Structures are given as structure tokens and as C-alpha cells.
């Protein structure tokens, strides 16, 4: 059963033409359940009806012609109830609607199951039979499971279809909904960067010129074979002869008589080289997967590995061929720091990440660069984006595909408005960071994620409140040496000679992976991350601290910040190692070192409840609202499926922050906020109302935040706070703040 289900879903996913996919689906389901009829209806929300899209058993002429209203018949009823309906005598049911065109008179039994994606009914899958019987539990659970698995595949297929049909000449632009990742609007051309290692991310595509595709394929095969020769040579002497034989097998598989031949046939049928490769590799690998013999099953992995290597070489030559457009919208399955580095900053206008959510590090990087980003748009597979003209609306989280000129002109107007608003904020950048009533704020920048140094002139900031050190580690193919780190940190510290620079120790794990140090975990955000990893590898930690201390010589503006602390013992151990590093450097250079201030990130809830003890151990703390929100609400900050639940404006998060502020003030413990909340207009107002006065944010937000703080009085904020803390939802909180800004006539000047 499970194998059949998997195969049906895979077949649907593989077929690029939706109509063909559905036609194959109904026949496969009919056979798998040995029933007499299977049909699929898809919802059309504009017309408010379900359209019969495929059937094996009803009148084929009715396909594409029979629409059943959302509140009509049994199909409409399945959609309304959002659950399966299983009837022995469907024709006698009061909701049964006679539709002569479908010729279903001979069927009595009916089982209809909704196909639901993200709470939205996409369609209805039915099976029917002449015998008057209720379908049994196995049949019902098969259909329910299939419906659930098909939902995302169908959502993808519909999107793909819409995208391939959209063209610049159309009057209607295609719109995709994602999540707002970084504010702003940009118009540009999609440039897709594919992760070279993900075979699954390749979407099927046809090509016009089989000759060209064939040549492309042969070239990749040639390079792959040469790679195998090199590998075999390097391994001979290290591996036994039978293990080395695998390279011969690979060679043979690539030859014309086996896989190669099949791939050539697929190319001749009109598939592009990558698609042909994927189709053949998947087909053969699946045949091996299903074998009983464990040895033969393993051969499926070999075939995938082989396919992967050829694919990498196909992509390599392809990506080298593509010229960067003038205005690049970087599109990737999961945008990484290294990908950002591949596009010159002046050409990069926006980011679209198919995976990830509002506080994924890709989104934070986009905000650091001051460019819009839309996240979590997985409905449209990667290859459908290449070369499309796009409008990226990072405020709404929308993308317009191949927009018409009139729409571009409208968005261009919004872009100009943004430029004017920014100019207004920047006009006050040199003014003091103080409220109307004279309260002073400390406004610092978050640094380290952007490729170049921050856009705000250091003169206009109060220092660096968070320097993320991950970037130089991620950009290399090995851990950076102590000297490399010294040089880098020195530049940062020198850039702010008289101001504090808070350098965070390495915080990899979660969604920040090092290419050369893979961490494979079921639950990475709850796993080996931040200080947990570096305390387990003191050799990495000590080198980093030593580098920071050396960089700090004669500058003395270094502060050290420890990420992901969840336990006081981690603080003790870190402080001990910092002391050890300090002795070592002092000894090595024969000088007395000044002790840098040490702080802790408050981002794991447990440590919020140990503040008095913490305050005795370290000099300051910095609240990371990004992680704190994810851990307080138990919502993965990187998962678009639960993105609507991730909100730092959740009343529980705000109450926790408020209580923490009161406690920290009572202890006179220096505290700042460096999470993304501090760079949001609504966030900064509430944090200021709670008594926080030191903030660190992306430099692209600093001018706006300063501009806003200069227009409010603490007494007004003090009135707003209790109203907000009494709210029951994040939505209500946002409305309250919006109303406040409206009353002060500030809302229209802030596009959040
Ligand atoms: C945070 O968690 O709020 C934070 C500032 O750190 P990062 O986003 O790098 O995890
Ligand atoms: Mg964090």
C-alpha cells in the first residue's frame, strides 16, 4: 500500500503537464484500489466551483466541461465539510445532484475525499463503484493519505502551470504569495542559483533544441568520466579492488548501452538534458528501491549518486553560461551567504528564497543589505523562475511574475516614494538619538552578515551592538586561521575606535551551516548550536577569542558576547576559557591585557529566569528577540508552514520582555536588545516603553528608528504599554500601535 501511494504521488510530481498528471493519477488510483471509477475535481475560487479535471470511469467528454458549485452536490459537500464522505447509496442521498453528462447512473457507492493545502480546499478526489457498499477503512485511509500527500504536489503543479503560461504579453500578471522577509520593493530579473547538491530541486522542463541538449549532456558525461578516472587513481592503493570496481560500473552505466541510451531517448523526446537525466535516474533508482534484496536496493543509491555527479557538471556549465542580468533578483531554494557573495552588490536588487521565513538568516542578511526579500515561496519550483521579470514586494511578501508595464510603473512610483522617505530619515541621522522629552537612547548597529561593512557611517552610531562572526567562517572552505581572524576583527574594531564593538562568538548550527563542518540533526534549532558547539570544541573557541583579544590591542573597544546560553555552567566554562585565552595571549606577546567586558545573549527562555545569578557572573546582556520568540512560542523561525505563528509581537513575548526589563533595571544590569524587533518601528516603541534604552539593529533601519524615537514622548508610550500588554493576540497589538502612530500622524511616513 505504502509503495503504491509513494509511486502515485511521485508520478504526479514528475509530470510537468497538470492535465497529464491528473489523468495518470485517476487511472493509478482506480487500479490500486481495484474500483470502477476514480475522478478528480479541482477548485476554482474565482468561479466558486469544482471542475472535473480527470476521470477514469465517468464520461471522458465531461472532462473540463462539468463544473459543480461549491455548495452543490456531493462534491460541493465534501469541499464544505472538509472531510471524506463515504456512502453506499450515493444516488439516494439528499445532496446528490443529477448530472446526466457524467454518466454515473451505474454507480451506487461513492467515496469523496478533499485535497487540502494550507487549510485551503484545492479539490476533491472520488472513487465510485456499482455495488451498494460502504468503502472499507483501508480504502478510505488510502484515499485520505493520498489526498494529503497530493495537496502540496498539486499546489506546486498548479503554480508551475500558471508560471509557464504567463508571458510578458499577458495583461494579467501572475502573483505569488510568500512571506515578507525584508521591506522594500524592487523590479529586476530572476537569477536562479541552484544548490549543486540537490537533485530533488530540479524541476522538469522541455527544450527546443535536442541537438544542443545532447551536446550539453555528452559534455557533462565526459567531465564526469574524467572525474571518476581521477578519483579511481587517487583511491587505488587505499581501496580494495572490489570497491574500486564501482568506478567501472559507473563508467558502464553512463555508456550509450545503458542509462546513457535512455537519457538520449528522453532528450530526443523533447526533454532538456537535466530533466532527461532526472527522469531516467529516478526511474531506475526507484526500481532498485523496491527490490527485496538489500544489496540490490543499495544500487538505487549508487544510481542517484551517479546522477548527482552528472547533474553537478550539467549545472556547472549551464551556470557559467548565464550572464548576470543588470538588476538581479537572486532566487534560490535557500539563499545562503555564499550565494549572496556571487552577485555584485550594485546589481543585487532583491532576494527570493523558496524556503525560510521572516527571521531566517537569509532574511536578516537582506535587511542588513537594505534590499527587499520574500521568503517561503515554495509553490514555484526553482527552474521556472530563471530569467523572469519580477516585482518583489518585501512589505507584503508578494511577487509579481512578468508584470505588464502599467503595473511596473505603479511599483516604480512606490520605489520612488521609498527613496524620498529614506531621504527624510537620513536628513536627521546626525541628530541626537533622543525622544521629544529628552530621553537618550543608545542606537548601535548589527554587523557581520552583510558582505561589506555597514552602510551607516560609524560616526552616526553608538557602536556595534552585535557583530555576528559566522560570515567569515561560512565563506571559507575550512576554519579561518587565528591570523585571518585577527585581521578581520581588527578592521571592524578600528572602524569604531572609540565606541563599543560587541563581538559574538561563533553561533553556527540552526540555519547557519558551515560547508566544511556538517551537522546533521533532526532538530537543529534545538540541537548543537552556538555556545554548545564551541564549548565542545574549545580549540575553535580559544582560537577565536585569542584572535579577538589580539585584534583589540591598543583599541580596547572589544566586548565579547556568548550566544545560545541556556545554563549557568556554560557561562562559567566560557568565562574560564576566555581567561585562559587571555593568559595565553598575554604570555605570547609579553604584555598586560585589559579585560574585555563579557556578555550573554538572552535568547533561550531558561536564562531569563536566572538573571540575578547571571548578573553576578558577566558584565552585560543582549536580548536576541529572534531566537527568544522562536523558543518562547515553540515556532521554528525558519519554517514557512508555521510562519503565521511566529510573531515577536505575541503578547506572551512582550510580557516576558517587559518583566525582564523590570528585573534588569532592579539589578542595574546593563541590557540591550539586538534582535530584529529593535529595528521595527512598532517594536522599538514598545521596547522603549518597557524601559529599554540600548538597541542594536540592521544599519539600514537605524535612520528610520532614530527619526521615529525623536517624535515620541515617553509619557505617551507609558500609556500605550498597558493597553498593548492587555491584548490577546499579536494582531491586536499591531493594531494598537498602528492606532497610536496614526494619532500622532506618523503612520503615513513609515512604511514598516
Ligand atoms: C537573535 O536571535 O535575536 C539574534 C540576534 O541572533 P541571530 O539572529 O543571529 O540568531
Ligand atoms: Mg540568535
XYZ file of C-alpha atoms and ligand atoms in Angstrom:
763
model
C 0.000 0.000 0.000
C 2.707 2.441 1.080
C 4.782 1.689 -2.008
C 1.783 2.254 -4.293
C 0.951 5.524 -2.586
C 4.511 6.760 -2.913
C 4.689 5.803 -6.559
C 1.409 7.529 -7.418
C 2.474 10.744 -5.698
C 5.920 10.652 -7.334
C 4.396 10.104 -10.772
C 2.139 13.112 -10.332
C 5.059 15.216 -9.111
C 7.219 14.184 -12.071
C 4.722 15.026 -14.784
C 5.071 18.672 -15.770
C 1.689 18.988 -17.504
C -1.037 19.108 -14.885
C -3.685 17.566 -17.122
C -1.467 14.555 -17.861
C -0.567 14.215 -14.198
C -4.220 14.053 -13.216
C -5.077 11.637 -15.988
C -2.320 9.303 -14.783
C -3.433 9.762 -11.196
C -7.026 8.629 -11.648
C -6.013 5.535 -13.574
C -3.405 4.572 -10.975
C -5.834 5.034 -8.080
C -8.531 3.047 -9.850
C -6.083 0.192 -10.364
C -4.572 0.368 -6.886
C -7.992 0.165 -5.210
C -9.499 -2.157 -7.854
C -12.510 0.047 -8.066
C -14.574 1.035 -11.111
C -14.151 4.763 -11.234
C -11.806 7.445 -9.962
C -12.158 11.156 -10.683
C -10.555 14.376 -9.590
C -12.195 17.788 -9.376
C -10.199 20.978 -8.830
C -11.489 24.095 -7.115
C -11.785 27.366 -8.998
C -12.176 30.084 -6.387
C -12.979 32.802 -8.883
C -15.874 30.841 -10.328
C -16.725 29.230 -6.973
C -16.960 25.759 -8.423
C -15.182 22.436 -8.741
C -14.243 21.446 -12.286
C -13.973 17.811 -13.319
C -10.338 17.605 -14.412
C -9.780 13.897 -14.929
C -11.736 10.692 -14.696
C -11.309 7.028 -15.348
C -14.853 5.664 -15.250
C -17.116 8.643 -15.953
C -17.803 10.067 -19.406
C -14.423 11.379 -20.683
C -16.212 14.104 -22.666
C -17.244 15.672 -19.389
C -13.593 16.456 -18.509
C -13.121 20.211 -18.406
C -16.843 20.745 -19.034
C -18.583 19.802 -15.832
C -18.467 22.370 -13.051
C -20.115 21.728 -9.704
C -20.800 24.746 -7.497
C -19.102 24.926 -4.108
C -22.407 24.296 -2.395
C -23.769 21.792 -4.926
C -23.966 18.025 -4.905
C -21.791 15.561 -3.069
C -18.610 17.082 -4.433
C -19.527 20.501 -3.020
C -20.439 18.823 0.255
C -17.030 17.142 0.582
C -15.449 20.553 -0.020
C -17.675 22.287 2.542
C -17.215 19.664 5.249
C -13.504 19.315 4.553
C -13.662 15.606 5.364
C -14.283 12.351 3.489
C -17.819 11.251 2.698
C -18.394 7.546 2.228
C -21.836 6.429 1.010
C -23.201 3.049 -0.100
C -26.163 4.541 -1.999
C -24.965 7.921 -3.119
C -27.788 8.432 -5.632
C -30.360 8.305 -2.809
C -28.617 10.922 -0.709
C -30.421 14.299 -0.480
C -27.244 16.136 -1.510
C -26.843 14.042 -4.670
C -27.130 16.167 -7.795
C -28.069 14.514 -11.050
C -25.548 15.421 -13.724
C -26.503 13.415 -16.827
C -23.364 14.477 -18.755
C -21.043 12.496 -16.482
C -22.944 9.187 -16.943
C -22.696 7.940 -13.383
C -26.088 6.160 -13.201
C -24.500 2.752 -12.813
C -22.563 3.705 -9.673
C -24.006 3.467 -6.181
C -21.024 3.565 -3.834
C -19.234 6.896 -3.511
C -16.188 7.945 -1.532
C -15.094 11.562 -1.849
C -12.046 12.973 -0.131
C -10.940 16.621 -0.043
C -7.457 17.690 -1.129
C -6.446 20.422 1.294
C -3.278 22.526 1.196
C -2.587 25.072 3.955
C -6.208 24.973 5.110
C -7.484 25.622 1.585
C -9.527 23.028 -0.308
C -7.793 22.541 -3.658
C -10.052 19.804 -4.954
C -11.900 16.579 -4.388
C -10.802 13.067 -5.197
C -13.553 10.467 -5.651
C -13.871 6.751 -6.198
C -17.130 5.088 -7.222
C -18.448 1.562 -7.643
C -21.607 -0.149 -8.892
C -22.064 -2.366 -5.852
C -24.039 -0.852 -2.981
C -21.382 -0.920 -0.309
C -19.534 1.391 2.022
C -15.839 1.545 1.095
C -13.819 -0.151 3.801
C -11.418 1.507 6.235
C -8.328 0.600 4.225
C -9.755 2.150 1.062
C -10.831 5.245 2.926
C -7.471 5.708 4.641
C -5.672 5.140 1.315
C -7.651 7.954 -0.285
C -7.265 10.286 2.709
C -3.496 9.695 2.801
C -3.228 10.168 -0.921
C -5.260 13.399 -0.741
C -2.959 14.777 1.983
C 0.203 13.852 0.082
C -1.121 15.138 -3.206
C -2.068 18.514 -1.787
C 1.355 20.150 -1.930
C 2.224 18.371 -5.185
C -0.932 19.740 -6.788
C -0.359 23.210 -5.376
C 3.104 23.106 -6.954
C 1.776 21.766 -10.232
C -0.866 24.499 -10.498
C 1.730 27.159 -9.847
C 4.093 25.663 -12.373
C 1.367 25.619 -14.953
C 0.414 29.229 -14.213
C 4.046 30.306 -14.457
C 4.744 28.530 -17.701
C 1.615 30.049 -19.205
C 2.414 33.574 -18.063
C 4.264 35.660 -20.600
C 5.157 39.322 -20.785
C 2.439 39.905 -23.347
C -0.285 38.843 -20.962
C -2.395 41.575 -19.448
C -2.739 39.667 -16.186
C 0.414 39.318 -14.120
C 0.945 36.137 -12.138
C 1.185 36.773 -8.429
C 2.872 34.568 -5.897
C 2.385 34.904 -2.182
C 5.270 34.390 0.176
C 6.291 35.899 3.466
C 7.673 39.399 3.882
C 11.382 38.841 4.549
C 12.865 42.313 4.229
C 10.981 45.530 3.485
C 11.188 47.369 0.200
C 10.194 46.960 -3.409
C 12.379 46.079 -6.361
C 11.978 45.309 -10.033
C 14.511 43.026 -11.635
C 15.215 39.788 -13.417
C 15.291 36.443 -11.667
C 18.695 34.818 -11.482
C 18.481 31.308 -10.125
C 21.280 29.766 -8.170
C 20.746 26.078 -7.708
C 22.325 24.227 -4.862
C 24.627 21.922 -6.748
C 23.841 19.123 -4.371
C 20.081 18.912 -4.563
C 18.751 16.588 -7.211
C 15.207 16.974 -5.885
C 15.177 20.720 -6.509
C 15.435 20.182 -10.278
C 12.120 20.754 -11.981
C 11.206 19.114 -15.268
C 11.418 21.254 -18.373
C 11.213 20.777 -22.114
C 13.776 22.201 -24.521
C 13.540 23.431 -28.120
C 16.868 22.207 -29.380
C 17.563 18.480 -28.710
C 20.921 18.685 -30.515
C 22.113 21.335 -28.106
C 20.829 19.430 -25.092
C 22.527 16.276 -26.289
C 25.835 18.078 -26.719
C 25.362 19.549 -23.258
C 24.749 16.067 -21.825
C 27.754 14.495 -23.598
C 29.994 17.243 -22.278
C 28.811 16.617 -18.711
C 29.295 12.855 -19.129
C 32.816 13.415 -20.400
C 33.703 15.595 -17.426
C 32.101 13.097 -15.033
C 34.063 10.196 -16.513
C 37.272 12.144 -16.212
C 36.386 12.824 -12.562
C 35.903 9.103 -11.993
C 39.280 8.348 -13.533
C 40.928 10.858 -11.260
C 39.093 9.527 -8.212
C 39.900 5.914 -9.060
C 43.555 6.801 -9.487
C 43.679 8.634 -6.193
C 41.935 5.792 -4.386
C 43.876 2.906 -5.878
C 46.126 1.569 -3.186
C 43.725 2.858 -0.500
C 40.666 0.855 -1.509
C 40.377 -2.862 -2.269
C 39.912 -3.788 -5.914
C 36.240 -4.783 -5.493
C 35.449 -1.365 -4.043
C 37.276 0.337 -6.896
C 35.154 -1.612 -9.337
C 32.308 0.781 -8.626
C 34.017 3.348 -10.856
C 33.939 0.871 -13.755
C 30.273 0.260 -13.078
C 29.646 3.994 -13.184
C 31.516 4.240 -16.465
C 29.435 1.461 -17.959
C 26.188 2.939 -16.695
C 26.989 6.185 -18.418
C 27.692 4.446 -21.698
C 25.263 4.519 -24.541
C 24.035 0.978 -23.935
C 22.514 1.641 -20.502
C 21.475 4.816 -18.686
C 23.118 6.983 -21.326
C 20.952 5.465 -24.001
C 17.749 6.091 -22.051
C 18.746 9.671 -21.404
C 19.425 10.234 -25.099
C 15.954 8.919 -25.866
C 14.373 11.281 -23.369
C 16.254 14.211 -24.883
C 15.060 13.156 -28.326
C 11.508 13.238 -26.911
C 11.981 16.903 -26.125
C 13.180 16.991 -22.513
C 16.070 19.254 -21.573
C 19.259 17.444 -20.533
C 18.699 17.936 -16.792
C 15.097 16.760 -16.966
C 16.029 13.738 -19.055
C 18.724 12.843 -16.552
C 16.382 13.255 -13.619
C 13.598 11.189 -15.210
C 15.894 8.300 -16.046
C 17.805 8.320 -12.780
C 14.604 8.472 -10.739
C 13.029 5.685 -12.758
C 15.957 3.302 -12.367
C 16.697 4.240 -8.782
C 13.070 3.589 -7.849
C 13.175 0.172 -9.439
C 16.124 -0.683 -7.224
C 14.485 0.915 -4.153
C 11.591 -1.503 -4.465
C 13.735 -4.621 -4.602
C 13.658 -7.118 -1.742
C 17.363 -7.863 -1.826
C 19.242 -5.425 0.413
C 22.318 -5.439 -1.850
C 20.292 -4.541 -4.919
C 18.364 -1.887 -3.000
C 21.662 -0.147 -2.292
C 22.267 0.147 -6.051
C 19.478 2.754 -6.090
C 21.775 4.967 -4.028
C 24.619 4.380 -6.484
C 22.469 5.457 -9.393
C 21.371 8.603 -7.576
C 24.980 9.378 -6.714
C 25.995 8.951 -10.306
C 23.102 11.112 -11.479
C 24.084 13.755 -8.952
C 27.596 13.957 -10.305
C 26.451 14.323 -13.887
C 23.915 16.888 -12.759
C 26.546 18.961 -10.975
C 28.555 19.076 -14.168
C 25.497 19.977 -16.221
C 24.691 22.814 -13.823
C 28.258 23.980 -13.732
C 28.470 24.502 -17.456
C 24.968 25.955 -17.528
C 25.513 28.462 -14.763
C 28.761 29.574 -16.285
C 26.862 30.313 -19.485
C 24.223 32.524 -17.891
C 25.059 36.186 -17.924
C 24.036 38.113 -14.851
C 21.192 40.499 -15.623
C 21.651 44.165 -14.865
C 19.246 44.081 -11.916
C 19.455 40.735 -10.229
C 16.716 39.209 -8.137
C 18.588 36.321 -6.589
C 16.323 33.277 -6.411
C 17.409 30.135 -4.597
C 15.901 27.276 -2.740
C 17.599 28.513 0.380
C 19.612 31.710 -0.017
C 22.962 31.465 1.721
C 25.724 33.936 2.447
C 27.933 32.348 -0.188
C 25.258 32.783 -2.833
C 24.951 36.463 -1.960
C 28.660 36.805 -2.492
C 28.279 35.570 -6.076
C 26.325 38.627 -7.164
C 27.994 42.053 -7.187
C 26.264 44.221 -4.593
C 25.445 47.002 -7.083
C 23.497 44.554 -9.272
C 21.611 42.792 -6.492
C 18.160 44.344 -6.046
C 16.176 41.677 -4.177
C 16.157 38.170 -2.782
C 13.607 35.412 -3.179
C 14.129 32.339 -1.037
C 11.836 29.398 -1.686
C 12.488 28.145 1.806
C 12.839 30.037 5.046
C 10.761 32.531 6.885
C 10.760 36.029 8.276
C 13.686 35.666 10.677
C 15.742 33.140 8.790
C 19.263 34.355 8.412
C 18.736 34.902 4.686
C 16.019 37.441 5.514
C 18.207 39.113 8.116
C 21.011 39.327 5.548
C 18.651 41.019 3.108
C 17.646 43.542 5.754
C 21.312 44.122 6.528
C 21.886 44.860 2.860
C 18.794 47.060 2.740
C 17.180 45.118 -0.099
C 13.709 43.556 -0.201
C 13.240 39.846 0.317
C 10.341 37.451 0.016
C 10.611 34.102 1.745
C 8.863 30.746 1.676
C 7.579 30.775 -1.921
C 7.992 27.070 -2.428
C 4.971 26.700 -4.723
C 7.004 27.527 -7.794
C 9.961 25.206 -8.351
C 13.332 26.756 -8.915
C 13.825 26.462 -12.635
C 10.583 28.200 -13.503
C 11.999 31.449 -12.201
C 15.067 31.772 -14.408
C 15.033 34.934 -16.485
C 11.537 36.052 -15.473
C 10.989 39.707 -14.878
C 9.800 40.153 -11.313
C 8.437 42.724 -8.958
C 9.433 41.801 -5.430
C 7.290 43.403 -2.758
C 9.064 42.773 0.525
C 6.419 44.656 2.516
C 3.575 42.355 1.555
C 5.631 39.271 0.750
C 4.297 39.229 -2.808
C 5.982 38.586 -6.126
C 4.598 39.553 -9.500
C 5.798 37.408 -12.386
C 6.262 39.014 -15.788
C 4.300 42.127 -14.834
C 2.880 44.383 -17.525
C 4.288 47.882 -17.988
C 1.414 49.655 -16.227
C 1.981 47.605 -13.074
C 5.735 48.189 -13.225
C 5.103 51.923 -13.461
C 2.880 51.780 -10.371
C 5.523 49.932 -8.380
C 8.207 52.260 -9.667
C 6.207 55.078 -8.095
C 6.276 53.221 -4.751
C 10.027 52.735 -5.086
C 10.453 56.491 -5.589
C 8.300 57.150 -2.518
C 10.550 54.856 -0.501
C 13.611 56.727 -1.686
C 12.001 60.006 -0.615
C 11.054 58.598 2.807
C 14.569 57.317 3.349
C 15.987 60.691 2.453
C 13.720 62.203 5.093
C 15.037 59.820 7.768
C 18.629 60.291 6.668
C 18.292 64.057 6.956
C 18.243 63.561 10.749
C 20.913 60.893 11.047
C 23.406 63.289 12.645
C 20.894 64.499 15.246
C 20.932 63.174 18.827
C 19.149 59.889 19.483
C 16.629 61.237 21.938
C 12.888 61.360 22.368
C 10.858 64.568 22.290
C 11.030 64.624 26.082
C 14.832 64.360 26.059
C 15.331 60.677 26.929
C 18.620 59.459 25.431
C 18.913 56.212 23.551
C 21.904 54.179 22.588
C 21.479 53.157 18.934
C 24.012 50.660 17.632
C 24.258 48.535 14.519
C 24.204 44.813 13.926
C 27.076 43.885 11.728
C 28.789 40.915 10.157
C 26.110 39.372 7.954
C 26.456 41.848 5.129
C 29.211 41.310 2.624
C 30.754 44.699 3.044
C 30.915 46.927 6.098
C 27.718 48.620 7.202
C 26.085 51.347 5.199
C 25.700 53.747 8.114
C 28.702 55.898 8.826
C 30.091 54.784 12.218
C 30.064 58.420 13.315
C 26.269 58.302 13.462
C 26.036 55.156 15.551
C 26.855 54.343 19.150
C 28.918 51.353 18.127
C 28.264 47.769 17.117
C 25.756 46.051 19.388
C 26.103 42.693 17.668
C 28.888 41.586 15.379
C 27.964 38.160 14.011
C 31.209 36.298 13.410
C 29.669 33.461 11.409
C 30.131 35.035 7.997
C 33.925 34.660 7.669
C 33.547 31.051 8.787
C 30.766 30.318 6.293
C 32.599 31.918 3.387
C 35.615 29.648 3.626
C 36.189 26.029 2.857
C 37.890 25.496 6.243
C 38.007 27.164 9.642
C 39.760 30.543 9.355
C 43.166 30.691 10.997
C 43.841 32.790 14.058
C 45.760 35.342 11.985
C 42.962 35.592 9.404
C 40.521 36.245 12.195
C 42.786 38.805 13.854
C 42.982 40.818 10.625
C 39.257 40.757 10.095
C 38.261 41.634 13.659
C 40.890 44.358 13.768
C 39.283 46.071 10.781
C 35.908 46.038 12.484
C 37.247 47.299 15.812
C 39.264 50.020 14.080
C 36.190 51.181 12.274
C 34.659 52.194 15.627
C 37.771 53.324 17.530
C 36.087 54.997 20.470
C 32.887 53.009 20.554
C 31.999 49.574 21.872
C 32.001 46.663 19.448
C 30.161 43.620 20.766
C 31.585 40.547 19.056
C 29.609 37.404 19.377
C 31.436 34.104 19.458
C 30.654 31.671 16.671
C 26.928 30.895 16.513
C 26.640 28.213 13.835
C 24.033 25.472 13.779
C 20.305 26.046 13.275
C 20.010 27.532 9.798
C 23.660 28.618 9.637
C 25.715 25.716 8.355
C 29.425 25.588 7.725
C 30.094 23.913 4.373
C 33.065 22.029 5.811
C 31.567 21.030 9.163
C 28.257 19.392 8.537
C 25.871 18.904 11.409
C 23.112 16.502 10.562
C 20.391 16.733 13.167
C 16.685 16.024 13.354
C 16.033 19.232 15.215
C 18.858 21.675 14.526
C 17.387 24.709 16.289
C 17.199 22.683 19.488
C 20.470 20.986 18.877
C 24.162 21.601 18.671
C 24.191 25.322 18.156
C 26.137 28.385 19.290
C 27.957 28.016 22.565
C 27.021 24.328 22.829
C 29.130 23.568 19.807
C 32.065 25.816 20.618
C 32.320 24.620 24.207
C 32.537 21.096 22.835
C 35.323 22.328 20.567
C 37.460 24.555 22.779
C 40.131 24.583 20.075
C 37.725 26.597 17.869
C 36.542 28.789 20.729
C 40.020 29.536 22.083
C 41.409 30.455 18.667
C 38.515 32.829 18.102
C 38.862 34.502 21.499
C 42.610 34.811 21.097
C 42.077 36.438 17.710
C 39.574 38.885 19.202
C 41.937 39.768 22.037
C 44.857 40.330 19.689
C 42.704 42.459 17.400
C 41.733 44.524 20.421
C 45.284 45.537 21.338
C 45.567 49.292 21.869
C 41.953 49.761 20.843
C 40.171 48.308 23.868
C 36.686 48.597 22.490
C 36.020 44.856 22.315
C 33.101 43.300 24.179
C 32.568 39.546 23.938
C 29.057 38.113 23.654
C 28.117 34.460 24.194
C 25.264 33.044 22.072
C 22.630 30.432 22.961
C 23.400 30.292 26.659
C 20.775 28.143 28.350
C 22.607 27.175 31.511
C 24.843 28.967 34.017
C 27.515 26.289 33.753
C 28.011 27.304 30.114
C 28.736 30.836 31.302
C 31.295 29.630 33.842
C 33.019 27.447 31.284
C 33.098 30.223 28.674
C 34.483 32.749 31.144
C 37.142 30.239 32.167
C 38.175 29.724 28.531
C 38.221 33.464 27.863
C 40.518 33.877 30.856
C 42.749 31.081 29.579
C 42.948 32.681 26.126
C 43.773 35.986 27.751
C 46.666 34.452 29.723
C 47.942 32.785 26.579
C 47.933 35.991 24.534
C 49.409 37.963 27.376
C 52.154 35.376 27.706
C 52.804 35.153 23.985
C 53.044 38.905 23.459
C 54.515 39.652 26.868
C 52.034 42.410 27.609
C 49.323 43.085 30.114
C 45.863 42.752 28.518
C 42.846 44.761 29.516
C 39.917 42.504 30.288
C 37.096 42.925 27.748
C 33.543 43.090 29.012
C 31.735 39.781 28.696
C 28.024 39.471 27.977
C 25.401 36.855 27.344
C 22.710 36.654 24.687
C 19.263 36.325 26.220
C 17.591 34.176 23.625
C 16.781 30.931 25.393
C 13.924 31.328 27.897
C 15.617 29.378 30.715
C 18.291 32.012 31.222
C 15.684 34.756 31.635
C 14.798 33.149 34.932
C 18.337 33.147 36.262
C 19.092 36.797 35.862
C 20.351 37.574 39.400
C 22.925 34.783 39.152
C 23.842 35.751 35.619
C 24.318 39.401 36.574
C 26.944 38.348 39.108
C 28.897 36.397 36.513
C 29.020 38.720 33.492
C 29.029 42.429 32.660
C 26.035 42.826 30.375
C 23.395 41.025 28.365
C 21.823 41.461 24.964
C 18.363 40.197 24.113
C 18.088 38.229 20.876
C 14.396 38.531 20.171
C 14.657 36.392 17.032
C 15.509 33.234 18.873
C 13.714 34.212 22.038
C 10.476 34.404 20.042
C 11.047 31.030 18.446
C 11.833 29.351 21.745
C 9.064 31.038 23.751
C 6.444 30.219 21.146
C 7.954 26.887 20.060
C 7.836 28.040 16.445
C 10.758 27.349 14.100
C 11.824 30.776 12.809
C 12.839 29.168 9.537
C 9.706 27.213 8.716
C 7.223 28.935 6.396
C 4.490 26.463 7.365
C 4.274 27.915 10.836
C 5.301 31.446 9.927
C 1.933 32.876 10.876
C 2.555 31.700 14.436
C 5.983 33.319 14.660
C 5.495 36.863 15.853
C 7.618 38.822 18.295
C 4.512 40.931 18.950
C 2.832 37.956 20.584
C 1.569 39.220 23.958
C 3.477 36.435 25.748
C 6.773 37.573 24.205
C 6.036 41.186 25.077
C 5.138 40.320 28.651
C 8.340 38.310 29.029
C 10.356 41.234 27.671
C 8.592 43.654 29.976
C 9.199 41.544 33.083
C 12.802 41.060 32.076
C 13.302 44.788 31.694
C 11.911 45.464 35.174
C 14.169 42.831 36.670
C 17.273 44.028 34.823
C 16.589 47.610 35.928
C 16.195 46.414 39.519
C 19.588 44.722 39.292
C 21.099 47.647 37.383
C 22.305 45.097 34.899
C 23.277 46.665 31.543
C 20.914 45.300 28.911
C 20.395 45.961 25.250
C 18.162 44.469 22.572
C 19.768 43.252 19.360
C 17.056 41.108 17.754
C 15.130 42.261 14.710
C 12.350 43.644 16.916
C 14.568 46.611 17.774
C 14.720 47.611 14.104
C 10.940 47.595 13.659
C 9.041 50.827 14.318
C 6.340 49.120 16.393
C 8.966 47.064 18.208
C 11.185 49.966 19.202
C 8.244 51.943 20.586
C 7.185 49.082 22.833
C 10.736 48.284 23.932
C 11.311 51.954 24.785
C 8.019 51.971 26.681
C 9.238 48.972 28.716
C 12.309 50.907 29.803
C 14.955 49.580 27.424
C 17.255 52.284 26.138
C 20.014 50.474 24.311
C 19.325 48.916 20.939
C 21.219 47.334 18.103
C 19.725 46.914 14.632
C 20.480 46.486 10.954
C 22.139 49.643 9.799
C 19.522 50.061 7.068
C 16.908 50.619 9.820
C 18.892 52.930 12.031
C 17.925 56.245 10.440
C 14.233 55.379 10.460
C 14.298 54.248 14.088
C 16.134 57.379 15.191
C 13.683 59.540 13.232
C 10.757 57.836 14.977
C 12.156 57.975 18.512
C 12.757 61.687 18.037
C 8.999 62.155 17.537
C 7.596 60.435 20.592
C 7.396 61.161 24.299
C 7.937 58.533 26.953
C 4.755 59.581 28.779
C 2.708 58.710 25.663
C 4.470 55.385 25.354
C 3.803 54.704 29.026
C 0.075 54.969 28.257
C 0.363 52.718 25.219
C 2.205 49.915 27.038
C -0.571 48.675 29.391
C -3.033 48.652 26.506
C -0.686 46.527 24.477
C 0.170 44.175 27.313
C -3.527 43.539 27.839
C -4.012 42.431 24.217
C -4.846 38.828 23.469
C -3.109 38.484 20.143
C -0.223 39.844 18.105
C -2.737 41.206 15.635
C -4.419 43.290 18.323
C -1.022 44.536 19.492
C -0.156 45.696 15.992
C -3.490 47.459 15.662
C -2.947 49.312 18.936
C 0.485 50.515 17.840
C -0.858 51.438 14.426
C -3.598 53.496 16.027
C -1.019 55.250 18.189
C 1.078 56.097 15.134
C -2.000 57.266 13.279
C -2.984 59.604 16.108
C 0.490 61.069 16.007
C 0.262 61.358 12.225
C 3.360 59.248 11.815
C 1.903 56.187 10.167
C 1.854 57.501 6.624
C 5.526 58.406 6.908
C 6.552 54.936 7.942
C 6.315 52.069 5.570
C 7.138 49.404 8.108
C 18.598 36.712 17.845
O 18.425 35.506 17.998
O 17.729 37.563 18.096
C 19.881 37.215 17.326
C 20.148 38.487 17.303
O 20.763 36.299 16.844
P 20.640 35.540 15.441
O 19.526 36.175 14.661
O 21.953 35.655 14.769
O 20.313 34.153 15.856
Mg 20.076 34.124 17.984
